[in-house]
Structures are given as C-alpha cells and as structure tokens.
CSV table of C-alpha atoms in Angstrom, one decimal:
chain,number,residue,atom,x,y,z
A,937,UNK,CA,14.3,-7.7,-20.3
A,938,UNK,CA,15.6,-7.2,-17.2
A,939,UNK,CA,17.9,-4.7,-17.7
A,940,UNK,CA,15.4,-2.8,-19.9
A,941,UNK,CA,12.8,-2.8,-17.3
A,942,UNK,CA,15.4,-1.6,-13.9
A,943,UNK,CA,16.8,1.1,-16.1
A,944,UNK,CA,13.0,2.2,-17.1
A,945,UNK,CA,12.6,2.1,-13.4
A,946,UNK,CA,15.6,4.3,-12.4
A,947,UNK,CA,14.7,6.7,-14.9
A,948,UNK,CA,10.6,7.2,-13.5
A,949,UNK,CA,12.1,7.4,-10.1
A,950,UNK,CA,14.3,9.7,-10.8
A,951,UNK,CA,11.4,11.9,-12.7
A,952,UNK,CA,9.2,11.6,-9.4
A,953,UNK,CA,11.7,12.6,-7.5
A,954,UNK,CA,12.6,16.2,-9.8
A,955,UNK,CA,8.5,16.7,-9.6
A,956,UNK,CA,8.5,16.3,-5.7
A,957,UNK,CA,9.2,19.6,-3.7
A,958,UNK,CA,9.8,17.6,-0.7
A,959,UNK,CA,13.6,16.8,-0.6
A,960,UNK,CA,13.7,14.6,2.1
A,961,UNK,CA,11.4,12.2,-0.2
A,962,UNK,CA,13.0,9.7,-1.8
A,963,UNK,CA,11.7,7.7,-4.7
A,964,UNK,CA,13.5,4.1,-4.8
A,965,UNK,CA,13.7,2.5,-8.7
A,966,UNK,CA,13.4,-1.4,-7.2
A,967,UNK,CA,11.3,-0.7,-3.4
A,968,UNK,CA,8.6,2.1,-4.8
A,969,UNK,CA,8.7,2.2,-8.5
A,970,UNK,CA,9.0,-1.6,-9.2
A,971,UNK,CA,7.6,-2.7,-6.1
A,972,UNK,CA,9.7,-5.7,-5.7
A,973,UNK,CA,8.0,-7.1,-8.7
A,974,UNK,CA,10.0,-9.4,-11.0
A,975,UNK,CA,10.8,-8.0,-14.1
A,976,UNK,CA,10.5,-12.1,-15.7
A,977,UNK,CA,6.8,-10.9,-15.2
A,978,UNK,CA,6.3,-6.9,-16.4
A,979,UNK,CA,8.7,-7.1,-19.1
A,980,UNK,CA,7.3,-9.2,-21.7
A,981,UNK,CA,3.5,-8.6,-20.6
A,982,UNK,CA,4.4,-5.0,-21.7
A,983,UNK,CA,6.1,-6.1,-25.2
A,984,UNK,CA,2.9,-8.0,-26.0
A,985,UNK,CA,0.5,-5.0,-24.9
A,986,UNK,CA,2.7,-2.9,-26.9
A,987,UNK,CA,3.1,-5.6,-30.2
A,988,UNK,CA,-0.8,-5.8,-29.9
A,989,UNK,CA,-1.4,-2.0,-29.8
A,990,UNK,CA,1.2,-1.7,-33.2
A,991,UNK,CA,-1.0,-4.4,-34.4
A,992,UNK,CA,-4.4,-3.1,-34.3
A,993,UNK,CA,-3.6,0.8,-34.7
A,994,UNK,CA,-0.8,0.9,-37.6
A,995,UNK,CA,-0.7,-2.9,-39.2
A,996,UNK,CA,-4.2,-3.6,-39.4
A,997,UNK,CA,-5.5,-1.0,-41.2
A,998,UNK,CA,-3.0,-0.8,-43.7
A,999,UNK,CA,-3.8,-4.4,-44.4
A,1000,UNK,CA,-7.4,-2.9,-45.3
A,1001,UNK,CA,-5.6,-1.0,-48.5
C-alpha cells in the first residue's frame, strides 16, 4: 500500500512538473501531491472504489448472461 501509493505520487509530481513552463516551480510527491496525507488512509479507499467500479461495470452484467 504504502509504497504503491508514494511511488504513484512521485510519478504525478513528476508529470505536473513536465506540464509546468515555470522552472522554478517545483512539485513535491509527499508536501503538494499527497499532502501529508497517510497513505494507511488513500490506499485502500482507492482499491475498494476501484473493486466496486470492476464490480458494477464488468462482473455484474455478465452475471446477467
């Protein structure tokens, strides 16, 4: 989880920072990306928004045939 979610992190700020024109900006993974949130909470909220998305678009209806 944790690991997962910092290296999601690194890679976004990374991305921000290619699409700013601004040099001098930079785009933190932990302090503007993750906002000091802990990844214990925004990890497995997003695995269950993600299983339950899976759910209702791909296993659901082919339960229905």
């Amino acid at each position: 989880g944790t690991s997962s979610n910092m290296n999601a992190n690194e890679v976004i700020a990374h991305r921000a920072m290619e699409l700013v024109s601004d040099l001098s900006v930079k785009v933190h993974p932990n302090d503007h990306i993750n906002f000091g949130q802990s990844s214990n909470d925004t990890f497995p909220t997003a695995i269950r928004i993600a299983g339950y998305l899976e759910a209702k678009n791909a296993l659901i209806p082919s339960l229905k045939y």
